[in-house]
PDB file of C-alpha atoms and ligand atoms in Angstrom:
ATOM      1  CA  MET A  12     114.570  83.544 117.684  1.00  0.00           C
ATOM      2  CA  SER A  13     114.641  86.898 116.905  1.00  0.00           C
ATOM      3  CA  GLU A  14     111.962  89.242 117.113  1.00  0.00           C
ATOM      4  CA  ALA A  15     109.443  89.482 113.553  1.00  0.00           C
ATOM      5  CA  PRO A  16     111.404  93.164 112.394  1.00  0.00           C
ATOM      6  CA  VAL A  17     108.839  95.902 110.591  1.00  0.00           C
ATOM      7  CA  LEU A  18     109.314  96.075 106.926  1.00  0.00           C
ATOM      8  CA  VAL A  19     110.025  99.606 105.494  1.00  0.00           C
ATOM      9  CA  PHE A  20     109.065  99.876 102.054  1.00  0.00           C
ATOM     10  CA  ASP A  21     110.438 102.725  99.249  1.00  0.00           C
ATOM     11  CA  SER A  22     111.560 102.520  95.710  1.00  0.00           C
ATOM     12  CA  GLY A  23     114.920 104.030  97.074  1.00  0.00           C
ATOM     13  CA  ILE A  24     116.010 106.168  99.992  1.00  0.00           C
ATOM     14  CA  GLY A  25     113.012 108.227 100.782  1.00  0.00           C
ATOM     15  CA  GLY A  26     111.676 105.812 102.897  1.00  0.00           C
ATOM     16  CA  LEU A  27     114.754 106.640 105.075  1.00  0.00           C
ATOM     17  CA  SER A  28     112.901 109.318 106.010  1.00  0.00           C
ATOM     18  CA  VAL A  29     109.721 107.244 107.644  1.00  0.00           C
ATOM     19  CA  LEU A  30     112.257 104.753 109.080  1.00  0.00           C
ATOM     20  CA  ARG A  31     114.429 107.439 110.810  1.00  0.00           C
ATOM     21  CA  GLU A  32     111.128 108.047 112.711  1.00  0.00           C
ATOM     22  CA  ALA A  33     110.127 105.067 112.877  1.00  0.00           C
ATOM     23  CA  ARG A  34     113.608 103.904 114.566  1.00  0.00           C
ATOM     24  CA  VAL A  35     112.943 107.103 117.331  1.00  0.00           C
ATOM     25  CA  ILE A  36     109.409 106.211 118.133  1.00  0.00           C
ATOM     26  CA  MET A  37     110.023 102.250 118.119  1.00  0.00           C
ATOM     27  CA  PRO A  38     113.619 101.950 119.976  1.00  0.00           C
ATOM     28  CA  GLY A  39     114.850  98.302 119.594  1.00  0.00           C
ATOM     29  CA  ARG A  40     112.801  96.978 116.945  1.00  0.00           C
ATOM     30  CA  ARG A  41     114.594  95.370 114.102  1.00  0.00           C
ATOM     31  CA  PHE A  42     113.943  96.934 110.196  1.00  0.00           C
ATOM     32  CA  VAL A  43     114.890  95.852 106.857  1.00  0.00           C
ATOM     33  CA  TYR A  44     114.621  98.354 104.780  1.00  0.00           C
ATOM     34  CA  VAL A  45     113.266  97.603 101.314  1.00  0.00           C
ATOM     35  CA  ALA A  46     114.465  99.950  97.907  1.00  0.00           C
ATOM     36  CA  ASP A  47     112.751  98.635  94.800  1.00  0.00           C
ATOM     37  CA  ASP A  48     115.240 100.634  92.834  1.00  0.00           C
ATOM     38  CA  ALA A  49     115.174  98.292  90.219  1.00  0.00           C
ATOM     39  CA  GLY A  50     111.708  99.971  89.610  1.00  0.00           C
ATOM     40  CA  PHE A  51     112.910 103.925  90.230  1.00  0.00           C
ATOM     41  CA  PRO A  52     111.078 106.200  89.288  1.00  0.00           C
ATOM     42  CA  TYR A  53     108.024 105.367  90.730  1.00  0.00           C
ATOM     43  CA  GLY A  54     106.449 108.386  89.429  1.00  0.00           C
ATOM     44  CA  ARG A  55     106.680 107.689  86.060  1.00  0.00           C
ATOM     45  CA  TRP A  56     105.028 103.574  86.492  1.00  0.00           C
ATOM     46  CA  ASP A  57     101.447 103.330  85.035  1.00  0.00           C
ATOM     47  CA  GLU A  58      98.925 102.450  87.694  1.00  0.00           C
ATOM     48  CA  GLU A  59      97.901  98.985  87.206  1.00  0.00           C
ATOM     49  CA  ALA A  60     101.251  97.086  86.177  1.00  0.00           C
ATOM     50  CA  LEU A  61     102.859  99.230  89.751  1.00  0.00           C
ATOM     51  CA  ARG A  62     100.884  97.750  91.187  1.00  0.00           C
ATOM     52  CA  ASP A  63     101.073  94.172  90.144  1.00  0.00           C
ATOM     53  CA  ARG A  64     104.639  94.502  90.484  1.00  0.00           C
ATOM     54  CA  ILE A  65     104.938  95.665  94.276  1.00  0.00           C
ATOM     55  CA  VAL A  66     101.827  92.661  95.056  1.00  0.00           C
ATOM     56  CA  ASP A  67     104.127  90.056  93.738  1.00  0.00           C
ATOM     57  CA  LEU A  68     107.671  91.439  95.644  1.00  0.00           C
ATOM     58  CA  PHE A  69     105.929  90.942  98.066  1.00  0.00           C
ATOM     59  CA  ALA A  70     105.162  87.207  97.958  1.00  0.00           C
ATOM     60  CA  GLY A  71     109.068  86.883  98.554  1.00  0.00           C
ATOM     61  CA  LEU A  72     109.685  89.702 100.922  1.00  0.00           C
ATOM     62  CA  ILE A  73     107.407  88.172 102.891  1.00  0.00           C
ATOM     63  CA  ASP A  74     108.487  84.610 102.872  1.00  0.00           C
ATOM     64  CA  ARG A  75     111.403  85.465 104.173  1.00  0.00           C
ATOM     65  CA  HIS A  76     111.249  88.473 106.173  1.00  0.00           C
ATOM     66  CA  ARG A  77     108.382  87.330 108.037  1.00  0.00           C
ATOM     67  CA  PRO A  78     107.423  90.496 108.560  1.00  0.00           C
ATOM     68  CA  ALA A  79     105.439  91.194 112.095  1.00  0.00           C
ATOM     69  CA  LEU A  80     104.256  94.735 110.033  1.00  0.00           C
ATOM     70  CA  ALA A  81     105.467  96.116 106.962  1.00  0.00           C
ATOM     71  CA  MET A  82     105.493 100.170 106.010  1.00  0.00           C
ATOM     72  CA  ILE A  83     104.809 101.637 102.576  1.00  0.00           C
ATOM     73  CA  ALA A  84     107.016 104.190 102.914  1.00  0.00           C
ATOM     74  CA  CYS A  85     105.836 105.643  99.791  1.00  0.00           C
ATOM     75  CA  ASN A  86     103.258 107.980  98.749  1.00  0.00           C
ATOM     76  CA  THR A  87     102.998 106.885  95.285  1.00  0.00           C
ATOM     77  CA  ALA A  88     102.702 103.774  95.806  1.00  0.00           C
ATOM     78  CA  SER A  89     100.138 104.050  99.225  1.00  0.00           C
ATOM     79  CA  THR A  90      97.845 105.506  96.827  1.00  0.00           C
ATOM     80  CA  ILE A  91      97.221 102.595  94.509  1.00  0.00           C
ATOM     81  CA  VAL A  92      98.336  99.470  96.511  1.00  0.00           C
ATOM     82  CA  MET A  93      97.736  99.465  99.923  1.00  0.00           C
ATOM     83  CA  PRO A  94      94.279  97.695  99.234  1.00  0.00           C
ATOM     84  CA  ALA A  95      95.441  94.859  97.116  1.00  0.00           C
ATOM     85  CA  LEU A  96      98.019  94.000  99.399  1.00  0.00           C
ATOM     86  CA  ARG A  97      95.858  93.631 102.514  1.00  0.00           C
ATOM     87  CA  ALA A  98      94.301  91.634 100.011  1.00  0.00           C
ATOM     88  CA  ALA A  99      96.280  89.200  99.227  1.00  0.00           C
ATOM     89  CA  TYR A 100      98.780  89.166 102.559  1.00  0.00           C
ATOM     90  CA  PRO A 101      95.520  89.315 105.233  1.00  0.00           C
ATOM     91  CA  GLY A 102      98.186  87.871 107.700  1.00  0.00           C
ATOM     92  CA  ILE A 103     100.626  91.370 107.941  1.00  0.00           C
ATOM     93  CA  PRO A 104      99.438  94.734 109.204  1.00  0.00           C
ATOM     94  CA  PHE A 105     100.257  97.241 106.335  1.00  0.00           C
ATOM     95  CA  VAL A 106     101.024 100.982 107.119  1.00  0.00           C
ATOM     96  CA  GLY A 107     100.565 103.025 103.982  1.00  0.00           C
ATOM     97  CA  THR A 108     101.876 106.599 103.665  1.00  0.00           C
ATOM     98  CA  VAL A 109      99.366 109.291 101.899  1.00  0.00           C
ATOM     99  CA  PRO A 110      99.857 113.382 101.455  1.00  0.00           C
ATOM    100  CA  ALA A 111      98.695 114.825 104.272  1.00  0.00           C
ATOM    101  CA  ILE A 112      96.412 117.058 102.771  1.00  0.00           C
ATOM    102  CA  LYS A 113      94.079 116.853 106.066  1.00  0.00           C
ATOM    103  CA  PRO A 114      96.298 118.180 108.329  1.00  0.00           C
ATOM    104  CA  ALA A 115      97.460 121.047 105.581  1.00  0.00           C
ATOM    105  CA  ALA A 116      93.700 122.294 105.484  1.00  0.00           C
ATOM    106  CA  GLU A 117      93.574 122.281 109.358  1.00  0.00           C
ATOM    107  CA  ARG A 118      96.762 124.276 109.387  1.00  0.00           C
ATOM    108  CA  THR A 119      96.393 127.171 106.708  1.00  0.00           C
ATOM    109  CA  ARG A 120      95.767 131.148 107.081  1.00  0.00           C
ATOM    110  CA  SER A 121      96.341 131.940 104.143  1.00  0.00           C
ATOM    111  CA  GLY A 122      93.703 129.223 102.361  1.00  0.00           C
ATOM    112  CA  LEU A 123      96.307 129.024  99.699  1.00  0.00           C
ATOM    113  CA  ILE A 124      97.729 125.203 100.507  1.00  0.00           C
ATOM    114  CA  SER A 125     100.799 122.908  97.989  1.00  0.00           C
ATOM    115  CA  VAL A 126     100.875 119.534  97.734  1.00  0.00           C
ATOM    116  CA  LEU A 127     104.504 118.787  96.113  1.00  0.00           C
ATOM    117  CA  ALA A 128     104.504 115.446  94.645  1.00  0.00           C
ATOM    118  CA  THR A 129     105.586 112.315  92.166  1.00  0.00           C
ATOM    119  CA  PRO A 130     103.522 112.937  88.963  1.00  0.00           C
ATOM    120  CA  GLY A 131     102.148 109.406  89.265  1.00  0.00           C
ATOM    121  CA  THR A 132     100.352 110.300  92.766  1.00  0.00           C
ATOM    122  CA  VAL A 133      98.895 113.756  91.339  1.00  0.00           C
ATOM    123  CA  LYS A 134      97.331 111.203  89.084  1.00  0.00           C
ATOM    124  CA  ARG A 135      95.332 108.964  91.595  1.00  0.00           C
ATOM    125  CA  GLN A 136      92.232 108.732  91.923  1.00  0.00           C
ATOM    126  CA  TYR A 137      93.079 108.806  96.041  1.00  0.00           C
ATOM    127  CA  THR A 138      94.387 111.691  95.789  1.00  0.00           C
ATOM    128  CA  ARG A 139      91.851 113.729  94.561  1.00  0.00           C
ATOM    129  CA  ASP A 140      89.334 112.454  97.077  1.00  0.00           C
ATOM    130  CA  LEU A 141      91.368 113.544  99.868  1.00  0.00           C
ATOM    131  CA  ILE A 142      90.967 116.932  98.217  1.00  0.00           C
ATOM    132  CA  ARG A 143      87.134 116.509  98.297  1.00  0.00           C
ATOM    133  CA  ASP A 144      86.944 115.591 101.408  1.00  0.00           C
ATOM    134  CA  TYR A 145      89.260 117.201 103.809  1.00  0.00           C
ATOM    135  CA  ALA A 146      90.116 120.133 101.844  1.00  0.00           C
ATOM    136  CA  GLY A 147      86.873 121.620 100.320  1.00  0.00           C
ATOM    137  CA  LYS A 148      87.482 125.376 101.951  1.00  0.00           C
ATOM    138  CA  VAL A 149      90.749 125.739 100.569  1.00  0.00           C
ATOM    139  CA  HIS A 150      92.598 125.928  97.671  1.00  0.00           C
ATOM    140  CA  VAL A 151      94.659 123.288  96.473  1.00  0.00           C
ATOM    141  CA  ARG A 152      97.397 123.364  94.036  1.00  0.00           C
ATOM    142  CA  LEU A 153      98.660 119.725  92.758  1.00  0.00           C
ATOM    143  CA  VAL A 154     102.361 119.798  91.795  1.00  0.00           C
ATOM    144  CA  GLY A 155     103.804 116.996  89.852  1.00  0.00           C
ATOM    145  CA  SER A 156     107.453 116.727  90.023  1.00  0.00           C
ATOM    146  CA  GLU A 157     109.198 115.286  87.184  1.00  0.00           C
ATOM    147  CA  ASN A 158     113.004 115.458  88.583  1.00  0.00           C
ATOM    148  CA  LEU A 159     112.994 116.164  92.412  1.00  0.00           C
ATOM    149  CA  ALA A 160     112.680 112.321  93.606  1.00  0.00           C
ATOM    150  CA  GLY A 161     115.511 111.849  91.355  1.00  0.00           C
ATOM    151  CA  LEU A 162     117.688 114.984  92.519  1.00  0.00           C
ATOM    152  CA  ALA A 163     116.701 113.303  95.970  1.00  0.00           C
ATOM    153  CA  GLU A 164     118.468 110.384  95.248  1.00  0.00           C
ATOM    154  CA  THR A 165     121.397 112.215  93.432  1.00  0.00           C
ATOM    155  CA  TYR A 166     121.891 114.749  96.655  1.00  0.00           C
ATOM    156  CA  MET A 167     121.739 111.668  98.700  1.00  0.00           C
ATOM    157  CA  ARG A 168     124.456 109.571  97.164  1.00  0.00           C
ATOM    158  CA  LYS A 169     126.790 112.148  96.157  1.00  0.00           C
ATOM    159  CA  GLY A 170     125.870 115.285  98.531  1.00  0.00           C
ATOM    160  CA  PHE A 171     125.523 117.025  95.633  1.00  0.00           C
ATOM    161  CA  VAL A 172     122.232 118.581  93.669  1.00  0.00           C
ATOM    162  CA  ASP A 173     121.759 121.083  92.013  1.00  0.00           C
ATOM    163  CA  GLU A 174     120.022 124.335  93.550  1.00  0.00           C
ATOM    164  CA  ALA A 175     118.301 126.179  89.862  1.00  0.00           C
ATOM    165  CA  ALA A 176     116.831 122.268  89.273  1.00  0.00           C
ATOM    166  CA  VAL A 177     115.245 122.313  92.648  1.00  0.00           C
ATOM    167  CA  GLU A 178     114.094 125.863  92.430  1.00  0.00           C
ATOM    168  CA  ALA A 179     112.730 125.188  89.675  1.00  0.00           C
ATOM    169  CA  GLU A 180     110.830 121.839  90.462  1.00  0.00           C
ATOM    170  CA  ILE A 181     109.664 123.979  93.513  1.00  0.00           C
ATOM    171  CA  ALA A 182     108.344 126.838  91.687  1.00  0.00           C
ATOM    172  CA  PRO A 183     104.715 125.807  91.023  1.00  0.00           C
ATOM    173  CA  CYS A 184     104.342 125.288  94.455  1.00  0.00           C
ATOM    174  CA  PHE A 185     104.109 129.123  95.298  1.00  0.00           C
ATOM    175  CA  VAL A 186     100.502 130.964  94.383  1.00  0.00           C
ATOM    176  CA  SER A 187      99.769 134.406  95.570  1.00  0.00           C
ATOM    177  CA  HIS A 188      96.063 134.944  94.675  1.00  0.00           C
ATOM    178  CA  GLU A 189      93.710 138.690  95.958  1.00  0.00           C
ATOM    179  CA  GLY A 190      96.955 139.500  98.403  1.00  0.00           C
ATOM    180  CA  ARG A 191      97.303 135.812  99.422  1.00  0.00           C
ATOM    181  CA  GLN A 192     100.084 133.493  99.371  1.00  0.00           C
ATOM    182  CA  THR A 193     100.670 129.774  99.786  1.00  0.00           C
ATOM    183  CA  ASP A 194     101.805 129.154 103.682  1.00  0.00           C
ATOM    184  CA  ILE A 195     101.861 125.533 103.378  1.00  0.00           C
ATOM    185  CA  VAL A 196     103.668 122.754 100.790  1.00  0.00           C
ATOM    186  CA  VAL A 197     103.064 119.222 101.660  1.00  0.00           C
ATOM    187  CA  LEU A 198     105.314 116.569 101.528  1.00  0.00           C
ATOM    188  CA  ALA A 199     104.096 114.133  98.883  1.00  0.00           C
ATOM    189  CA  CYS A 200     107.043 111.503  98.361  1.00  0.00           C
ATOM    190  CA  THR A 201     108.801 109.843 100.736  1.00  0.00           C
ATOM    191  CA  HIS A 202     112.597 111.135  98.646  1.00  0.00           C
ATOM    192  CA  PHE A 203     111.547 115.277  98.957  1.00  0.00           C
ATOM    193  CA  PRO A 204     112.845 115.489 103.037  1.00  0.00           C
ATOM    194  CA  PHE A 205     116.075 115.424 101.967  1.00  0.00           C
ATOM    195  CA  LEU A 206     115.849 118.615 100.419  1.00  0.00           C
ATOM    196  CA  VAL A 207     114.062 120.215 102.462  1.00  0.00           C
ATOM    197  CA  ASN A 208     116.738 122.418 103.572  1.00  0.00           C
ATOM    198  CA  ARG A 209     117.804 123.477  99.579  1.00  0.00           C
ATOM    199  CA  MET A 210     113.635 123.884  98.869  1.00  0.00           C
ATOM    200  CA  ARG A 211     113.732 126.288 101.753  1.00  0.00           C
ATOM    201  CA  LYS A 212     116.984 128.117 100.539  1.00  0.00           C
ATOM    202  CA  MET A 213     115.266 128.113  96.944  1.00  0.00           C
ATOM    203  CA  ALA A 214     111.434 129.505  97.943  1.00  0.00           C
ATOM    204  CA  PRO A 215     110.182 132.725  97.076  1.00  0.00           C
ATOM    205  CA  TRP A 216     109.366 133.102 100.260  1.00  0.00           C
ATOM    206  CA  PRO A 217     108.712 131.134 103.409  1.00  0.00           C
ATOM    207  CA  VAL A 218     106.190 128.489 103.678  1.00  0.00           C
ATOM    208  CA  ASP A 219     105.968 125.705 106.505  1.00  0.00           C
ATOM    209  CA  TRP A 220     106.833 122.429 104.881  1.00  0.00           C
ATOM    210  CA  ILE A 221     105.116 119.469 105.964  1.00  0.00           C
ATOM    211  CA  ASP A 222     106.658 115.842 105.976  1.00  0.00           C
ATOM    212  CA  PRO A 223     104.063 113.056 107.155  1.00  0.00           C
ATOM    213  CA  ALA A 224     106.727 110.492 108.647  1.00  0.00           C
ATOM    214  CA  GLU A 225     106.236 111.092 112.217  1.00  0.00           C
ATOM    215  CA  ALA A 226     102.405 110.719 112.097  1.00  0.00           C
ATOM    216  CA  ILE A 227     103.041 107.028 109.823  1.00  0.00           C
ATOM    217  CA  ALA A 228     105.437 106.432 112.324  1.00  0.00           C
ATOM    218  CA  ARG A 229     102.694 106.689 115.341  1.00  0.00           C
ATOM    219  CA  ARG A 230     100.661 104.642 113.014  1.00  0.00           C
ATOM    220  CA  ALA A 231     102.752 101.568 112.912  1.00  0.00           C
ATOM    221  CA  LEU A 232     103.649 102.306 116.576  1.00  0.00           C
ATOM    222  CA  THR A 233      99.887 101.469 117.608  1.00  0.00           C
ATOM    223  CA  ILE A 234      99.777  98.494 115.562  1.00  0.00           C
ATOM    224  CA  VAL A 235     103.362  97.375 116.575  1.00  0.00           C
ATOM    225  CA  GLU A 236     101.975  97.406 120.463  1.00  0.00           C
ATOM    226  CA  THR A 237      99.061  95.624 119.887  1.00  0.00           C
ATOM    227  CA  LEU A 238     101.053  92.664 118.334  1.00  0.00           C
ATOM    228  CA  PRO A 239     101.920  89.410 120.983  1.00  0.00           C
ATOM    229  CA  GLY A 240     105.837  88.580 120.991  1.00  0.00           C
ATOM    230  CA  GLY A 241     107.448  92.214 120.455  1.00  0.00           C
ATOM    231  CA  GLU A 242     110.134  91.943 123.156  1.00  0.00           C
ATOM    232  CA  ALA A 243     113.264  94.522 121.928  1.00  0.00           C
ATOM    233  CA  LEU A 244     116.336  92.333 121.031  1.00  0.00           C
ATOM    234  CA  PRO A 245     119.272  95.244 121.708  1.00  0.00           C
ATOM    235  CA  ASP A 246     121.401  93.474 119.589  1.00  0.00           C
ATOM    236  CA  THR A 247     119.691  93.001 116.520  1.00  0.00           C
ATOM    237  CA  LYS A 248     120.589  94.733 113.426  1.00  0.00           C
ATOM    238  CA  ASP A 249     118.510  96.239 110.815  1.00  0.00           C
ATOM    239  CA  SER A 250     119.189  95.350 107.173  1.00  0.00           C
ATOM    240  CA  VAL A 251     118.549  96.437 103.689  1.00  0.00           C
ATOM    241  CA  VAL A 252     117.987  95.248 100.943  1.00  0.00           C
ATOM    242  CA  PHE A 253     117.909  96.404  96.525  1.00  0.00           C
ATOM    243  CA  THR A 254     115.729  94.566  94.224  1.00  0.00           C
ATOM    244  CA  SER A 255     117.801  95.054  91.652  1.00  0.00           C
ATOM    245  CA  GLY A 256     120.950  92.942  93.806  1.00  0.00           C
ATOM    246  CA  LYS A 257     123.654  95.455  92.291  1.00  0.00           C
ATOM    247  CA  PRO A 258     123.575  98.520  94.276  1.00  0.00           C
ATOM    248  CA  ASP A 259     126.147 101.226  93.749  1.00  0.00           C
ATOM    249  CA  ALA A 260     129.153 101.658  96.320  1.00  0.00           C
ATOM    250  CA  ASN A 261     127.867 105.481  97.297  1.00  0.00           C
ATOM    251  CA  VAL A 262     124.347 103.834  98.095  1.00  0.00           C
ATOM    252  CA  LEU A 263     125.928 100.877 100.171  1.00  0.00           C
ATOM    253  CA  ARG A 264     127.927 104.264 102.189  1.00  0.00           C
ATOM    254  CA  LEU A 265     124.754 105.932 102.324  1.00  0.00           C
ATOM    255  CA  MET A 266     122.760 102.598 104.283  1.00  0.00           C
ATOM    256  CA  HIS A 267     125.920 101.593 105.996  1.00  0.00           C
ATOM    257  CA  GLY A 268     125.375 105.086 107.557  1.00  0.00           C
ATOM    258  CA  PHE A 269     121.819 104.801 108.623  1.00  0.00           C
ATOM    259  CA  GLY A 270     123.081 101.538 110.332  1.00  0.00           C
ATOM    260  CA  LEU A 271     121.306  99.029 107.654  1.00  0.00           C
ATOM    261  CA  THR A 272     123.779  96.719 106.170  1.00  0.00           C
ATOM    262  CA  ALA A 273     123.091  94.464 102.769  1.00  0.00           C
ATOM    263  CA  GLY A 274     121.136  91.243 103.718  1.00  0.00           C
TER     264      GLY A 274
HETATM  265  N1  DGL B  12     109.278 107.576  97.502  1.00  0.00           N
HETATM  266  C1  DGL B  12     108.389 108.038  96.515  1.00  0.00           C
HETATM  267  C2  DGL B  12     107.465 108.503  96.757  1.00  0.00           C
HETATM  268  O1  DGL B  12     106.740 108.537  98.770  1.00  0.00           O
HETATM  269  C3  DGL B  12     108.401 107.817  95.074  1.00  0.00           C
HETATM  270  C4  DGL B  12     109.676 108.360  94.428  1.00  0.00           C
HETATM  271  C5  DGL B  12     109.653 108.683  93.297  1.00  0.00           C
HETATM  272  O2  DGL B  12     110.001 106.445  93.374  1.00  0.00           O
HETATM  273  O3  DGL B  12     109.493 108.531  91.791  1.00  0.00           O
HETATM  274  O4  DGL B  12     106.475 108.174  95.979  1.00  0.00           O
END
């Protein structure tokens, strides 16, 4: 019997930025990638409806894939759904993705950081609590971008992105105050690392862009290592599931490029 997989869940292609780190850190592990493309974009959902949707989806996913662990590779979901998932499925370890506000607050030299996220993540009490608990001494600008996740989807599927649109979405992250400037932008949506080179190009000045994917993958590894079994099987294939059931040819090609076959 094949080893239980690690399930990586997002609303679309964003979780691939976490999957690529997870594969480096957990070589030989089998992964099932789940794109809730029928629910994309999560940034615009009402909190309660999104929480219920994800908890319901996991009933079928757990039943079908029997994962060893599930990574919620989405900030917009993780900031509301983790307690509900853990309560509903106590037998599965869940690893979430939350805005990297703490490391940014520890690293900033100017004392000005920005958190670039979906409108949903920016609104969350969870995000506000992180700022209160870990970034009390720095100035945090929260930027809820309406369009960046969609731009990242287009870029990854079609290889094209409107740079002026990226520039407009990131512009509010750049703050100048009393001779100091923003020096760190937290990428608090897993879609955004795919656009980071364009963001660098369109930024008014250089900043450090924090992508938490590696930290999330390391957290998952520490849990996977404690689980029984889990021998690496070199021939197992990673797969992808789309909740729409009908991904377009571009997205299938993209998934294929990531070594994922529709399952
Ligand atoms: N990738 C998701 C995140 O990390 C959100 C994208 C969306 O569905 O709006 O927040």
